[in-house]
Amino acid sequence: MKLEYEFMNRNISSLVLLLFTVALYSQVQKSQVRIIYKVSLKENKNDSSLTKEQKTYNNYIKKFEKENYFLDIMEYESIFYKEQKMNVDESKKLNLVSIFVGKGSFYYNLKDKVVLNQKEVLGEKFIVKSNPNYKWKLLQERREIGGYNCYKALTTKSYINRKGDIEYKQIVAWYTSEIPINIGIKDYHNLPGLILFLEEDKLYYELHSINLNHKSKIEKPSSGKMITEKEYHNIMSKSFNYRF
């Protein structure tokens, strides 16, 4: 009887979780969701092997506060952008978090898999179009974040450094299938669940809150010259004498 009772309890718990997931998925598809992430700079591991420069860097970045970034989703469209602060003094401060995250907003269309990164460079507006297709490696490594069961996923991102060489950096994501949203941070999409934590180079993105009934519009970027990523690198090369 005891084993039968435990078996029934497990089945009921699984059914409740399934119904909750289905209901959440339905709600996500019909309403707009706002997800807020806290973004912070990553410190070098504090051990005896740290160089003087690394220790100086650790002390320097401690003065930077975490920044709020919003991910707004409406059906198959989303936009990822930084919170706009009203404090004038804040706009005059050097913000390393924003520099590392990247300028402007990231619009994504799930149907055509296109990312539009709207940004302003040297007083001119651009819309950089790309079709990212990251190959995620899904691992069985698990951890709990904010009460959700999360699993680890890895991918690599290529970029061109100032010397014109192609380099690669590893991206680490922790996602939960308990929140069935496969739209992600910036251009990191197509995981089988919402990303609760992301490690990107010198940055950490941590989930702060989810609002399933947020009311606002998602507008596709239209202000700026539409260019490809390669064209953008060429523009930057000519402007700053970088050899991309």
PDB file of C-alpha atoms in Angstrom:
ATOM      1  CA  MET A   1       0.000   0.000   0.000  1.00  0.00           C
ATOM      2  CA  LYS A   2       2.826   2.389   0.849  1.00  0.00           C
ATOM      3  CA  LEU A   3       4.546   1.836  -2.521  1.00  0.00           C
ATOM      4  CA  GLU A   4       1.216   2.249  -4.310  1.00  0.00           C
ATOM      5  CA  TYR A   5       0.574   5.514  -2.412  1.00  0.00           C
ATOM      6  CA  GLU A   6       4.035   6.882  -3.275  1.00  0.00           C
ATOM      7  CA  PHE A   7       3.554   5.903  -6.922  1.00  0.00           C
ATOM      8  CA  MET A   8       0.203   7.717  -7.053  1.00  0.00           C
ATOM      9  CA  ASN A   9       1.742  10.809  -5.433  1.00  0.00           C
ATOM     10  CA  ARG A  10       4.515  10.895  -8.024  1.00  0.00           C
ATOM     11  CA  ASN A  11       1.998  10.555 -10.835  1.00  0.00           C
ATOM     12  CA  ILE A  12      -0.153  13.352  -9.412  1.00  0.00           C
ATOM     13  CA  SER A  13       2.900  15.609  -9.020  1.00  0.00           C
ATOM     14  CA  SER A  14       3.959  14.894 -12.593  1.00  0.00           C
ATOM     15  CA  LEU A  15       0.451  15.610 -13.857  1.00  0.00           C
ATOM     16  CA  VAL A  16       0.299  18.912 -11.953  1.00  0.00           C
ATOM     17  CA  LEU A  17       3.679  19.945 -13.388  1.00  0.00           C
ATOM     18  CA  LEU A  18       2.546  18.970 -16.902  1.00  0.00           C
ATOM     19  CA  LEU A  19      -0.700  20.952 -16.592  1.00  0.00           C
ATOM     20  CA  PHE A  20       1.200  23.944 -15.218  1.00  0.00           C
ATOM     21  CA  THR A  21       3.677  23.793 -18.096  1.00  0.00           C
ATOM     22  CA  VAL A  22       0.897  23.534 -20.698  1.00  0.00           C
ATOM     23  CA  ALA A  23      -0.984  26.448 -19.095  1.00  0.00           C
ATOM     24  CA  LEU A  24       2.187  28.535 -18.926  1.00  0.00           C
ATOM     25  CA  TYR A  25       3.034  27.773 -22.550  1.00  0.00           C
ATOM     26  CA  SER A  26      -0.473  28.799 -23.611  1.00  0.00           C
ATOM     27  CA  GLN A  27      -0.206  32.014 -21.616  1.00  0.00           C
ATOM     28  CA  VAL A  28       3.203  32.812 -23.079  1.00  0.00           C
ATOM     29  CA  GLN A  29       1.863  32.371 -26.622  1.00  0.00           C
ATOM     30  CA  LYS A  30      -1.096  34.704 -26.096  1.00  0.00           C
ATOM     31  CA  SER A  31       0.292  37.462 -23.898  1.00  0.00           C
ATOM     32  CA  GLN A  32       3.397  39.559 -23.712  1.00  0.00           C
ATOM     33  CA  VAL A  33       6.122  38.540 -21.313  1.00  0.00           C
ATOM     34  CA  ARG A  34       8.731  40.805 -19.783  1.00  0.00           C
ATOM     35  CA  ILE A  35      11.834  39.155 -18.355  1.00  0.00           C
ATOM     36  CA  ILE A  36      14.359  41.247 -16.445  1.00  0.00           C
ATOM     37  CA  TYR A  37      17.990  40.206 -16.155  1.00  0.00           C
ATOM     38  CA  LYS A  38      20.649  41.642 -13.863  1.00  0.00           C
ATOM     39  CA  VAL A  39      23.909  41.930 -15.776  1.00  0.00           C
ATOM     40  CA  SER A  40      27.250  42.196 -14.009  1.00  0.00           C
ATOM     41  CA  LEU A  41      30.949  42.001 -14.800  1.00  0.00           C
ATOM     42  CA  LYS A  42      32.746  38.757 -14.047  1.00  0.00           C
ATOM     43  CA  GLU A  43      35.723  38.875 -11.708  1.00  0.00           C
ATOM     44  CA  ASN A  44      38.875  36.858 -12.195  1.00  0.00           C
ATOM     45  CA  LYS A  45      39.031  33.868  -9.883  1.00  0.00           C
ATOM     46  CA  ASN A  46      40.563  35.042  -6.653  1.00  0.00           C
ATOM     47  CA  ASP A  47      43.495  32.722  -5.961  1.00  0.00           C
ATOM     48  CA  SER A  48      47.267  32.808  -5.624  1.00  0.00           C
ATOM     49  CA  SER A  49      47.783  32.644  -9.402  1.00  0.00           C
ATOM     50  CA  LEU A  50      46.236  36.081 -10.032  1.00  0.00           C
ATOM     51  CA  THR A  51      48.562  38.629 -11.585  1.00  0.00           C
ATOM     52  CA  LYS A  52      48.800  42.200 -10.362  1.00  0.00           C
ATOM     53  CA  GLU A  53      46.805  43.370 -13.383  1.00  0.00           C
ATOM     54  CA  GLN A  54      44.053  40.836 -12.688  1.00  0.00           C
ATOM     55  CA  LYS A  55      43.813  41.929  -9.060  1.00  0.00           C
ATOM     56  CA  THR A  56      43.638  45.571 -10.159  1.00  0.00           C
ATOM     57  CA  TYR A  57      40.854  44.685 -12.597  1.00  0.00           C
ATOM     58  CA  ASN A  58      38.903  42.889  -9.839  1.00  0.00           C
ATOM     59  CA  ASN A  59      39.117  45.923  -7.579  1.00  0.00           C
ATOM     60  CA  TYR A  60      38.168  48.252 -10.431  1.00  0.00           C
ATOM     61  CA  ILE A  61      34.986  46.475 -11.528  1.00  0.00           C
ATOM     62  CA  LYS A  62      33.622  46.255  -7.978  1.00  0.00           C
ATOM     63  CA  LYS A  63      32.460  49.862  -8.255  1.00  0.00           C
ATOM     64  CA  PHE A  64      30.145  49.049 -11.165  1.00  0.00           C
ATOM     65  CA  GLU A  65      26.583  48.200 -10.210  1.00  0.00           C
ATOM     66  CA  LYS A  66      24.513  45.498 -11.893  1.00  0.00           C
ATOM     67  CA  GLU A  67      22.529  46.776 -14.862  1.00  0.00           C
ATOM     68  CA  ASN A  68      18.920  45.888 -15.711  1.00  0.00           C
ATOM     69  CA  TYR A  69      18.243  44.488 -19.172  1.00  0.00           C
ATOM     70  CA  PHE A  70      14.750  43.691 -20.454  1.00  0.00           C
ATOM     71  CA  LEU A  71      13.642  40.846 -22.702  1.00  0.00           C
ATOM     72  CA  ASP A  72      10.128  41.574 -24.005  1.00  0.00           C
ATOM     73  CA  ILE A  73       8.356  38.769 -25.878  1.00  0.00           C
ATOM     74  CA  MET A  74       5.114  38.841 -27.847  1.00  0.00           C
ATOM     75  CA  GLU A  75       4.272  35.587 -29.643  1.00  0.00           C
ATOM     76  CA  TYR A  76       7.112  35.080 -32.159  1.00  0.00           C
ATOM     77  CA  GLU A  77       8.810  38.484 -31.725  1.00  0.00           C
ATOM     78  CA  SER A  78      11.144  39.710 -29.006  1.00  0.00           C
ATOM     79  CA  ILE A  79      13.430  42.602 -28.180  1.00  0.00           C
ATOM     80  CA  PHE A  80      16.336  42.695 -25.731  1.00  0.00           C
ATOM     81  CA  TYR A  81      17.501  46.097 -24.498  1.00  0.00           C
ATOM     82  CA  LYS A  82      18.939  48.032 -21.588  1.00  0.00           C
ATOM     83  CA  GLU A  83      16.807  49.836 -19.042  1.00  0.00           C
ATOM     84  CA  GLN A  84      16.735  53.552 -19.764  1.00  0.00           C
ATOM     85  CA  LYS A  85      17.682  55.529 -16.656  1.00  0.00           C
ATOM     86  CA  MET A  86      16.315  59.015 -16.123  1.00  0.00           C
ATOM     87  CA  ASN A  87      19.253  60.195 -14.023  1.00  0.00           C
ATOM     88  CA  VAL A  88      21.339  62.537 -16.204  1.00  0.00           C
ATOM     89  CA  ASP A  89      24.491  61.943 -14.146  1.00  0.00           C
ATOM     90  CA  GLU A  90      24.301  58.219 -14.906  1.00  0.00           C
ATOM     91  CA  SER A  91      24.616  58.827 -18.656  1.00  0.00           C
ATOM     92  CA  LYS A  92      27.943  60.611 -18.147  1.00  0.00           C
ATOM     93  CA  LYS A  93      29.570  57.690 -16.341  1.00  0.00           C
ATOM     94  CA  LEU A  94      31.739  55.111 -18.050  1.00  0.00           C
ATOM     95  CA  ASN A  95      29.667  51.935 -18.152  1.00  0.00           C
ATOM     96  CA  LEU A  96      31.740  48.830 -18.797  1.00  0.00           C
ATOM     97  CA  VAL A  97      28.708  46.540 -18.529  1.00  0.00           C
ATOM     98  CA  SER A  98      26.996  48.279 -21.463  1.00  0.00           C
ATOM     99  CA  ILE A  99      30.228  48.271 -23.466  1.00  0.00           C
ATOM    100  CA  PHE A 100      30.678  44.509 -23.083  1.00  0.00           C
ATOM    101  CA  VAL A 101      26.989  43.707 -23.667  1.00  0.00           C
ATOM    102  CA  GLY A 102      26.977  45.689 -26.906  1.00  0.00           C
ATOM    103  CA  LYS A 103      25.191  48.796 -28.059  1.00  0.00           C
ATOM    104  CA  GLY A 104      21.532  49.198 -28.886  1.00  0.00           C
ATOM    105  CA  SER A 105      18.678  46.714 -28.909  1.00  0.00           C
ATOM    106  CA  PHE A 106      18.390  43.173 -30.271  1.00  0.00           C
ATOM    107  CA  TYR A 107      15.162  42.399 -32.126  1.00  0.00           C
ATOM    108  CA  TYR A 108      14.406  38.762 -32.975  1.00  0.00           C
ATOM    109  CA  ASN A 109      11.787  37.145 -35.192  1.00  0.00           C
ATOM    110  CA  LEU A 110      11.286  33.468 -34.367  1.00  0.00           C
ATOM    111  CA  LYS A 111       9.628  32.727 -37.721  1.00  0.00           C
ATOM    112  CA  ASP A 112      12.465  33.816 -40.007  1.00  0.00           C
ATOM    113  CA  LYS A 113      15.261  33.423 -37.401  1.00  0.00           C
ATOM    114  CA  VAL A 114      16.533  36.948 -38.076  1.00  0.00           C
ATOM    115  CA  VAL A 115      18.222  39.187 -35.485  1.00  0.00           C
ATOM    116  CA  LEU A 116      18.289  42.960 -36.008  1.00  0.00           C
ATOM    117  CA  ASN A 117      20.766  44.776 -33.793  1.00  0.00           C
ATOM    118  CA  GLN A 118      19.904  48.475 -33.861  1.00  0.00           C
ATOM    119  CA  LYS A 119      22.777  50.694 -32.764  1.00  0.00           C
ATOM    120  CA  GLU A 120      24.271  54.132 -33.201  1.00  0.00           C
ATOM    121  CA  VAL A 121      27.937  54.537 -34.104  1.00  0.00           C
ATOM    122  CA  LEU A 122      29.682  57.889 -34.594  1.00  0.00           C
ATOM    123  CA  GLY A 123      26.327  59.652 -34.760  1.00  0.00           C
ATOM    124  CA  GLU A 124      24.939  57.368 -37.483  1.00  0.00           C
ATOM    125  CA  LYS A 125      22.216  54.759 -36.938  1.00  0.00           C
ATOM    126  CA  PHE A 126      22.581  51.205 -38.238  1.00  0.00           C
ATOM    127  CA  ILE A 127      20.523  48.034 -38.179  1.00  0.00           C
ATOM    128  CA  VAL A 128      22.884  45.057 -38.299  1.00  0.00           C
ATOM    129  CA  LYS A 129      21.120  41.998 -39.710  1.00  0.00           C
ATOM    130  CA  SER A 130      22.238  38.454 -38.856  1.00  0.00           C
ATOM    131  CA  ASN A 131      20.952  34.874 -38.864  1.00  0.00           C
ATOM    132  CA  PRO A 132      22.618  33.243 -35.848  1.00  0.00           C
ATOM    133  CA  ASN A 133      22.489  29.471 -35.666  1.00  0.00           C
ATOM    134  CA  TYR A 134      24.312  28.362 -32.552  1.00  0.00           C
ATOM    135  CA  LYS A 135      24.976  24.655 -32.090  1.00  0.00           C
ATOM    136  CA  TRP A 136      24.100  24.041 -28.459  1.00  0.00           C
ATOM    137  CA  LYS A 137      25.569  21.106 -26.568  1.00  0.00           C
ATOM    138  CA  LEU A 138      22.999  20.063 -23.970  1.00  0.00           C
ATOM    139  CA  LEU A 139      24.522  18.532 -20.852  1.00  0.00           C
ATOM    140  CA  GLN A 140      22.992  16.544 -18.003  1.00  0.00           C
ATOM    141  CA  GLU A 141      24.665  18.769 -15.413  1.00  0.00           C
ATOM    142  CA  ARG A 142      21.898  20.202 -13.252  1.00  0.00           C
ATOM    143  CA  ARG A 143      21.519  22.976 -10.678  1.00  0.00           C
ATOM    144  CA  GLU A 144      18.649  24.826  -9.039  1.00  0.00           C
ATOM    145  CA  ILE A 145      18.216  28.519  -9.813  1.00  0.00           C
ATOM    146  CA  GLY A 146      15.370  30.512  -8.280  1.00  0.00           C
ATOM    147  CA  GLY A 147      13.503  27.333  -7.408  1.00  0.00           C
ATOM    148  CA  TYR A 148      13.696  25.962 -10.984  1.00  0.00           C
ATOM    149  CA  ASN A 149      15.557  22.872 -12.157  1.00  0.00           C
ATOM    150  CA  CYS A 150      18.100  24.067 -14.703  1.00  0.00           C
ATOM    151  CA  TYR A 151      20.398  22.268 -17.113  1.00  0.00           C
ATOM    152  CA  LYS A 152      23.677  23.391 -18.590  1.00  0.00           C
ATOM    153  CA  ALA A 153      24.207  24.129 -22.279  1.00  0.00           C
ATOM    154  CA  LEU A 154      27.380  25.147 -24.121  1.00  0.00           C
ATOM    155  CA  THR A 155      28.080  26.798 -27.427  1.00  0.00           C
ATOM    156  CA  THR A 156      30.850  28.825 -29.049  1.00  0.00           C
ATOM    157  CA  LYS A 157      30.682  32.230 -30.690  1.00  0.00           C
ATOM    158  CA  SER A 158      33.125  33.486 -33.289  1.00  0.00           C
ATOM    159  CA  TYR A 159      34.161  37.116 -33.535  1.00  0.00           C
ATOM    160  CA  ILE A 160      36.808  39.209 -35.245  1.00  0.00           C
ATOM    161  CA  ASN A 161      39.330  40.948 -33.002  1.00  0.00           C
ATOM    162  CA  ARG A 162      41.034  44.268 -33.663  1.00  0.00           C
ATOM    163  CA  LYS A 163      43.890  42.545 -35.490  1.00  0.00           C
ATOM    164  CA  GLY A 164      41.480  41.016 -37.970  1.00  0.00           C
ATOM    165  CA  ASP A 165      41.845  37.482 -36.607  1.00  0.00           C
ATOM    166  CA  ILE A 166      38.917  35.184 -35.915  1.00  0.00           C
ATOM    167  CA  GLU A 167      38.625  34.150 -32.284  1.00  0.00           C
ATOM    168  CA  TYR A 168      36.157  32.022 -30.371  1.00  0.00           C
ATOM    169  CA  LYS A 169      34.607  32.337 -26.950  1.00  0.00           C
ATOM    170  CA  GLN A 170      32.586  29.797 -25.029  1.00  0.00           C
ATOM    171  CA  ILE A 171      29.050  30.663 -23.969  1.00  0.00           C
ATOM    172  CA  VAL A 172      27.574  28.895 -20.926  1.00  0.00           C
ATOM    173  CA  ALA A 173      23.806  28.907 -20.406  1.00  0.00           C
ATOM    174  CA  TRP A 174      21.609  27.443 -17.690  1.00  0.00           C
ATOM    175  CA  TYR A 175      18.032  26.917 -18.878  1.00  0.00           C
ATOM    176  CA  THR A 176      14.844  25.441 -17.442  1.00  0.00           C
ATOM    177  CA  SER A 177      12.283  23.471 -19.434  1.00  0.00           C
ATOM    178  CA  GLU A 178       9.778  24.341 -16.682  1.00  0.00           C
ATOM    179  CA  ILE A 179       9.385  27.707 -18.443  1.00  0.00           C
ATOM    180  CA  PRO A 180       8.873  26.780 -22.130  1.00  0.00           C
ATOM    181  CA  ILE A 181      10.351  29.886 -23.757  1.00  0.00           C
ATOM    182  CA  ASN A 182      13.023  29.246 -26.396  1.00  0.00           C
ATOM    183  CA  ILE A 183      13.670  32.920 -27.124  1.00  0.00           C
ATOM    184  CA  GLY A 184      16.789  34.050 -25.300  1.00  0.00           C
ATOM    185  CA  ILE A 185      19.208  36.824 -24.418  1.00  0.00           C
ATOM    186  CA  LYS A 186      20.608  38.925 -27.297  1.00  0.00           C
ATOM    187  CA  ASP A 187      20.976  36.399 -30.138  1.00  0.00           C
ATOM    188  CA  TYR A 188      21.249  33.258 -27.971  1.00  0.00           C
ATOM    189  CA  HIS A 189      18.041  31.457 -28.931  1.00  0.00           C
ATOM    190  CA  ASN A 190      16.596  27.973 -29.498  1.00  0.00           C
ATOM    191  CA  LEU A 191      17.275  26.305 -26.170  1.00  0.00           C
ATOM    192  CA  PRO A 192      14.483  24.004 -24.858  1.00  0.00           C
ATOM    193  CA  GLY A 193      13.520  26.437 -22.112  1.00  0.00           C
ATOM    194  CA  LEU A 194      14.115  29.885 -20.676  1.00  0.00           C
ATOM    195  CA  ILE A 195      17.698  30.929 -19.902  1.00  0.00           C
ATOM    196  CA  LEU A 196      17.974  31.789 -16.205  1.00  0.00           C
ATOM    197  CA  PHE A 197      21.728  32.339 -16.172  1.00  0.00           C
ATOM    198  CA  LEU A 198      24.191  33.086 -18.960  1.00  0.00           C
ATOM    199  CA  GLU A 199      27.953  33.475 -18.892  1.00  0.00           C
ATOM    200  CA  GLU A 200      29.302  35.408 -21.856  1.00  0.00           C
ATOM    201  CA  ASP A 201      32.971  36.322 -21.866  1.00  0.00           C
ATOM    202  CA  LYS A 202      33.316  38.956 -19.115  1.00  0.00           C
ATOM    203  CA  LEU A 203      29.605  39.087 -18.244  1.00  0.00           C
ATOM    204  CA  TYR A 204      27.023  37.299 -16.128  1.00  0.00           C
ATOM    205  CA  TYR A 205      23.298  37.536 -16.960  1.00  0.00           C
ATOM    206  CA  GLU A 206      21.086  36.512 -14.025  1.00  0.00           C
ATOM    207  CA  LEU A 207      17.294  36.200 -14.049  1.00  0.00           C
ATOM    208  CA  HIS A 208      15.686  38.826 -11.810  1.00  0.00           C
ATOM    209  CA  SER A 209      11.940  38.604 -12.530  1.00  0.00           C
ATOM    210  CA  ILE A 210       9.269  37.396 -14.973  1.00  0.00           C
ATOM    211  CA  ASN A 211       6.042  39.280 -15.713  1.00  0.00           C
ATOM    212  CA  LEU A 212       3.558  37.240 -17.774  1.00  0.00           C
ATOM    213  CA  ASN A 213       1.069  40.076 -18.154  1.00  0.00           C
ATOM    214  CA  HIS A 214       3.233  42.998 -19.169  1.00  0.00           C
ATOM    215  CA  LYS A 215       1.622  45.453 -21.586  1.00  0.00           C
ATOM    216  CA  SER A 216       3.799  47.136 -24.198  1.00  0.00           C
ATOM    217  CA  LYS A 217       4.450  46.979 -27.931  1.00  0.00           C
ATOM    218  CA  ILE A 218       7.358  45.351 -29.714  1.00  0.00           C
ATOM    219  CA  GLU A 219       8.385  47.397 -32.713  1.00  0.00           C
ATOM    220  CA  LYS A 220      10.646  46.082 -35.432  1.00  0.00           C
ATOM    221  CA  PRO A 221      13.644  48.433 -35.851  1.00  0.00           C
ATOM    222  CA  SER A 222      13.200  50.714 -38.850  1.00  0.00           C
ATOM    223  CA  SER A 223      15.393  53.712 -38.059  1.00  0.00           C
ATOM    224  CA  GLY A 224      18.872  53.246 -39.479  1.00  0.00           C
ATOM    225  CA  LYS A 225      20.755  51.861 -42.457  1.00  0.00           C
ATOM    226  CA  MET A 226      20.306  48.092 -42.873  1.00  0.00           C
ATOM    227  CA  ILE A 227      23.694  46.348 -43.186  1.00  0.00           C
ATOM    228  CA  THR A 228      25.212  42.902 -42.684  1.00  0.00           C
ATOM    229  CA  GLU A 229      27.672  42.002 -39.923  1.00  0.00           C
ATOM    230  CA  LYS A 230      30.523  41.995 -42.446  1.00  0.00           C
ATOM    231  CA  GLU A 231      29.578  45.461 -43.678  1.00  0.00           C
ATOM    232  CA  TYR A 232      29.453  46.683 -40.083  1.00  0.00           C
ATOM    233  CA  HIS A 233      32.979  45.364 -39.412  1.00  0.00           C
ATOM    234  CA  ASN A 234      34.218  47.132 -42.541  1.00  0.00           C
ATOM    235  CA  ILE A 235      32.683  50.409 -41.367  1.00  0.00           C
ATOM    236  CA  MET A 236      34.316  50.062 -37.972  1.00  0.00           C
ATOM    237  CA  SER A 237      37.627  49.197 -39.611  1.00  0.00           C
ATOM    238  CA  LYS A 238      37.632  52.363 -41.689  1.00  0.00           C
ATOM    239  CA  SER A 239      36.433  54.555 -38.817  1.00  0.00           C
ATOM    240  CA  PHE A 240      38.972  53.411 -36.231  1.00  0.00           C
ATOM    241  CA  ASN A 241      41.728  52.078 -38.474  1.00  0.00           C
ATOM    242  CA  TYR A 242      41.072  48.553 -37.258  1.00  0.00           C
ATOM    243  CA  ARG A 243      41.928  45.766 -39.705  1.00  0.00           C
ATOM    244  CA  PHE A 244      38.942  43.414 -39.517  1.00  0.00           C
TER     245      PHE A 244
END
